[in-house]
Amino acid sequence: MKTEATNEKLTGETKSFLSFRLAEEHFTIPVMKIMEILEVPKITKVPQAPNFLVGVINLRGAVLPVIDTRIKFGMSAIEYTINTCILVLNIEVNDEELVVGALVDSVSEVFELHDSQIKPSPTIASRYRADYISGMIQENDQFMMVLNIDKVFSSNDLESISDSKEITLKED
Amino acid sequence: MDEMKETYIQEANELLENLESSLLSLEDNPNDKSNIEQVFRVMHTLKGNSSMFGLVKIAEFVHDLETIYDKIRQGEMQLSREILNTTLASFDHLNKIIIDSELEEQDNKDNHYNLIAEIHKFIGKGGDLNLSTEVNNIVEEVVEETIDGPKTYYIYFEPNESIFLDGSNPLFLIAELAAFGKNIVVPHFKSVGSIENFVPTNCFTYWDIYLESSVSKSDILDVFVFVEGSSTIEITEIPFTELIANASFNEVVTSSIFKDLKTDVTSILLLAETIGKKVEAKAVEVEKSSEVHEAKPTETVKTKSESKEKVVSSIRVASDKLDELMNLVSELVTTQASLTLYNEKNETPELEIISENIEKLSRRLRDIAFGMTLVPINNMFSRFQRLVRDVSMALGKEVQFVTEGGETELDKSIIETLTDPLMHIIRNSLDHGLEQPDIREEQNKDRKGTVKLKAFYSGISVYIQIIDDGKGIDAEIIRKKAISKGFLREDEVLTDKEIFDFIFYPGFSTAEVITDISGRGVGMDVVKRNITDLKGVVSVESKVGVGTTLTIKLPLSLSIIDGLLVEIQKVNYIIPLSVVNKCYEVENSEMVDNFNKLLILDEKQVPFINIRNEFGYKKLKASDKSQIIVVSDGDKEVGISVDYIVGEYQAVVKPIGKYYKNQDFISGATILGDGSIALVMDTHKIVDLYTEHVKLEAK
C-alpha cells in the first residue's frame, strides 16, 4: 500500500476536517458538513422527547433542534462549560437535507487531510456502531474517528434509540 | 420558448379542466345551451392557443372537435351520448398530447388518428340535407381560408324594413365593408307601394356590394353580426380579381342602380370569368399554415371580450412568489413582536401609537397574504365528477354525485395532495358502498345511489366528508376479519368506531371480489398515510343498510395563528386562540385525581388534564394557583392546566423538525419578541395523549 501512496495522492482529494471533543474522546467530521459553530443559547425543552434531544433553539428566526451528542454516543449527559458549543450541521437523510445542532464539549482545530490518510476503521473492538464511523486517522500517536454524520444524526435512528425515551423527572 | 410552452401548457390545463366540468354538466342537462356555448368557446380558445404556439396537430384536432359543437350550437345536430363519450375520450387524449404535441409516442399517435376518424364520423354523419349543405359550407370555408391573396366578393345586403327602429344604420355597415378594400356599392330601391301604406321610418333600400379584399368571408359576416338575424345577407365569392377596377365590369354592375332589380349571381360569375384574373390556389403546405394563422385573428378578437372580466378579477402569480410573500409577512409579524416588546419596556407614547399601527397593518397584511394562497376546494370537486361518471358506468350503477361547500378554501398544496386519497375513497364508495340499482329497489331505496362530497370549516380545521347511502359497513364482519388477520384478540371489546379504524390497516380488505376499481387491500392505508402527512385525521362512521360517512379533518393553513401565550415549567407555549373558550383560575388542591377528574367551572362539570402530569413535571404546591384554559375538542370541552397566562400573541408557526415527530402534541414553534422560543400546542393531540395515558394505567 505504501508504495502506491504517491499514486493515490494524485487521484485522491484533500479535504478540511474539524475535530471536537466529547468527554475524553476526540472525533472529527468534514468541515463541509458544518454550517457554523454557536455558543450555547437558551434552549427550549420539548416535553416527552427522548433525552438526547435537548430541545430547540432560535437560529436567526428558524427553529433548530439540538442533540446532546454525548448521550447519542452512550456517554453521560453533557455538562455545560464555557467551551461547550453547538455545531450546526447540514446532514442528508434519504435525499433530504436536514439541519441539526450538535452539542459538543469543545472544538479543537481545523486541519487538512488527504483521502489516503484516512484508514478504514477497525471492525472489532469498537464501542460505536460500525456505520457511524467512516474511518480512522492517526495524529501524534492519537487516534481519531472520522464520523459519518449523515448516519449518526439521521432522525430515522430515533426508533432504535427510543428505548432511551423516558420521562425525565429530574428537573426542579 | 420553453417558458412560453410552459405558459401554454398551464393555460391549456386550465382550459381542459374548464372543459371537463362543462362537459360533465352537459351530460346532466344535454339541452343546456349555455353549456354547449361554453364547451365551444373553451375549445375555440384552446385551438387558438395551440395554433399560436405552432402546435398544428393539436389545433387541427380541436378544430374538428369544435366543429361538432358548433353544429350542435347552431341546432344542426343533436348532442348524443356517443358524441359525449368521444368528446371525453378526446379530452383525455388532449390531456396527453398537450405535452406530446408532435405525437412522438406511438400510443398517442394511434389514438389521435382513431379519434379524428371518430370525430369525422360525427361531422359527416346524418343524411339530412341541411347537414350536407353545412358540410359543403365548411368545405367552402376551408377552401376560402386557404387562399391568402385578395378575392372578390359579391355581397347582397337587404336589411329588414324596420332596421332603423333597432338603431342600426345600414350605411355604417357598408362604410365598414368599404374599409376592407376596393369596392363598388350599388344601392337598389324597393317600391314603396301606395301612399296610404307608406311607413316613413322603414327602410326601402337594398345593396349590391362588390368587394375586392383579402379578408375572409367570416370577417365580412362579422360586420353584419348585429343585423344578421333580421336581414338578408348573401355573400358569394367570385374566384377572380381585378374586377372592381375594370370599366366594363363597373358599367354592367352599376347599370341597375336605384332600380328594384335583383342581380343574378350566375351572370356576375360569367362576366367575371371573361374579364377577371383567376385566383390560384397556393401550394398545399402554405395553405395549411395559413389556415392555422387564420384562426388566430378571429380568435383573439373573441377571447378578448370574453377574458376582459377575468383579467380584472384575477392574475396569474407564480406560487414561489406567494411563498416568498408569506415568508416576508411572517418575518414582519416577528419583527413587529419585538417592537411591541421594546415598547412595553420603554413606554414612549409616540412609539406606542406607531407600534399599534404596525400591528394592525401587519395583521391585515397577514390575512390578505393568507387569503391568496388558499383556493376553493371546488376546483378539486369538479375533477371527481368525471371519476364518478366513468366508474359508475363501468360498474353499471346509477349514481347521483352531489357536492356541497365547494367554496371552502384550503391551501393549494393541500388540495393537490388530497386529490388522490379522495379519489380512492370515492372509488371505494362507488364500488363497495353503493348497491346495484336492482338491489337498491328491492330495499326500497332510490335506484340512483347518492355519493355526497361535503366540505366545511370547524374551528381551526377543515372537514371533508364523503357520504354514501349504500349498504354500509358491517362492524361484525370487520371485527371477524381483524381477528382472523391477527390485528385483534377475540376477547377485546372495541367501539364500532375503533373497529372501523381497521379499514386503514395495511393489508386489510373486506371485498370478497377483487375488482379493477378497488379492493386490493392497498389503498386505504395509503389514504390514511397521505392524510396523516397533511396532519389530518380520518375516521369512518357507518350503519348497515343506511350508508357510510368518511370524515377527513385537516388543519387550516396554520403558518400564522392568533394564540394564547402561556407558561408551563418556565417553558412558553402557544394555545391556538380559535380553540380557547374561557380561562379560569383554580387552586391546585381542586385539581385532585378523583375518579372522573372533573372541575366545576361556572356550575358546569368540565373534565381537565393536568398538563404537568402529562409532561412528566413535578406537581405544584397544593396551595398555589393554576390557570385552567377551557378548550373545545370537537364537540366537547376540556380544561387544560397551565402555570401562568402571559397574554395574547400572534404566532408565526415554524416546524420543529422531524426529530420531534413523536411529540406530535407540539405542532410547531414560534419565536417570541425577545428571541426565545414558544412551543405551539395541539390541544386535540394533548387529549389523545391523555386518553392513551389513562388506558395504559388501566392496564
mmCIF file of C-alpha atoms in Angstrom, chain A residues 42 44-50 53-58 61-63 65-67 91 96 98 100 153 155-156 158-159 165 167-169 171-172, chain B residues 569-573 612-618 654-663 665-666 669-672 674-679 689:
data_model
loop_
_atom_site.group_PDB
_atom_site.id
_atom_site.type_symbol
_atom_site.label_atom_id
_atom_site.label_comp_id
_atom_site.label_asym_id
_atom_site.label_seq_id
_atom_site.Cartn_x
_atom_site.Cartn_y
_atom_site.Cartn_z
ATOM 1 C CA LYS A 42 -31.216 29.443 25.698
ATOM 2 C CA THR A 44 -36.277 25.388 24.941
ATOM 3 C CA LYS A 45 -37.009 21.881 26.065
ATOM 4 C CA VAL A 46 -39.688 19.902 24.308
ATOM 5 C CA PRO A 47 -41.596 17.754 26.793
ATOM 6 C CA GLN A 48 -41.738 13.990 26.450
ATOM 7 C CA ALA A 49 -38.841 13.887 23.973
ATOM 8 C CA PRO A 50 -36.069 11.269 24.135
ATOM 9 C CA LEU A 53 -32.977 15.661 22.145
ATOM 10 C CA VAL A 54 -32.222 18.546 24.451
ATOM 11 C CA GLY A 55 -34.608 20.988 22.843
ATOM 12 C CA VAL A 56 -34.872 23.673 20.211
ATOM 13 C CA ILE A 57 -33.098 26.977 19.743
ATOM 14 C CA ASN A 58 -33.733 30.090 17.715
ATOM 15 C CA GLY A 61 -35.566 33.047 13.062
ATOM 16 C CA ALA A 62 -35.500 29.352 12.273
ATOM 17 C CA VAL A 63 -36.188 26.675 14.842
ATOM 18 C CA PRO A 65 -33.395 21.014 17.064
ATOM 19 C CA VAL A 66 -30.352 20.388 19.273
ATOM 20 C CA ILE A 67 -28.924 16.979 20.113
ATOM 21 C CA ILE A 91 -26.910 16.411 7.082
ATOM 22 C CA GLU A 96 -33.470 15.151 2.291
ATOM 23 C CA LEU A 98 -31.781 18.337 7.495
ATOM 24 C CA VAL A 100 -29.462 19.976 13.260
ATOM 25 C CA PHE A 153 -27.764 12.176 13.264
ATOM 26 C CA SER A 155 -33.667 11.030 12.525
ATOM 27 C CA ASN A 156 -34.518 7.548 11.290
ATOM 28 C CA LEU A 158 -34.971 7.618 16.555
ATOM 29 C CA GLU A 159 -36.898 4.416 16.684
ATOM 30 C CA LYS A 165 -37.048 7.590 25.874
ATOM 31 C CA ILE A 167 -39.912 10.648 31.292
ATOM 32 C CA THR A 168 -37.344 12.950 32.791
ATOM 33 C CA LEU A 169 -38.379 13.986 36.232
ATOM 34 C CA GLU A 171 -35.930 18.981 36.559
ATOM 35 C CA ASP A 172 -36.561 21.185 39.540
ATOM 36 C CA GLN B 569 -42.465 24.821 33.874
ATOM 37 C CA LYS B 570 -40.761 28.011 32.629
ATOM 38 C CA VAL B 571 -41.357 26.997 29.016
ATOM 39 C CA ASN B 572 -43.611 29.146 26.865
ATOM 40 C CA TYR B 573 -46.453 27.524 24.961
ATOM 41 C CA ARG B 612 -47.674 18.910 34.361
ATOM 42 C CA ASN B 613 -48.602 15.290 34.885
ATOM 43 C CA GLU B 614 -48.687 14.548 31.192
ATOM 44 C CA PHE B 615 -45.358 16.230 30.560
ATOM 45 C CA GLY B 616 -43.784 14.494 33.491
ATOM 46 C CA TYR B 617 -43.152 17.623 35.526
ATOM 47 C CA LYS B 618 -43.329 17.840 39.297
ATOM 48 C CA LYS B 654 -42.469 27.115 12.265
ATOM 49 C CA PRO B 655 -41.873 23.408 12.048
ATOM 50 C CA ILE B 656 -39.771 21.920 14.817
ATOM 51 C CA GLY B 657 -38.341 19.255 12.580
ATOM 52 C CA LYS B 658 -38.502 15.552 12.111
ATOM 53 C CA TYR B 659 -36.656 14.748 15.308
ATOM 54 C CA TYR B 660 -39.787 15.580 17.209
ATOM 55 C CA LYS B 661 -42.197 13.591 15.126
ATOM 56 C CA ASN B 662 -43.180 11.502 18.115
ATOM 57 C CA GLN B 663 -44.064 14.618 20.087
ATOM 58 C CA PHE B 665 -48.834 17.301 20.542
ATOM 59 C CA ILE B 666 -46.417 20.091 19.715
ATOM 60 C CA ALA B 669 -42.714 26.503 17.466
ATOM 61 C CA THR B 670 -42.699 30.248 17.276
ATOM 62 C CA ILE B 671 -40.123 32.867 18.077
ATOM 63 C CA LEU B 672 -41.127 35.437 20.634
ATOM 64 C CA ASP B 674 -37.239 38.520 22.891
ATOM 65 C CA GLY B 675 -35.843 35.790 20.626
ATOM 66 C CA SER B 676 -36.829 32.886 22.821
ATOM 67 C CA ILE B 677 -38.962 30.038 21.591
ATOM 68 C CA ALA B 678 -42.529 29.129 22.439
ATOM 69 C CA LEU B 679 -43.951 25.744 21.531
ATOM 70 C CA LEU B 689 -52.066 11.713 24.802
#
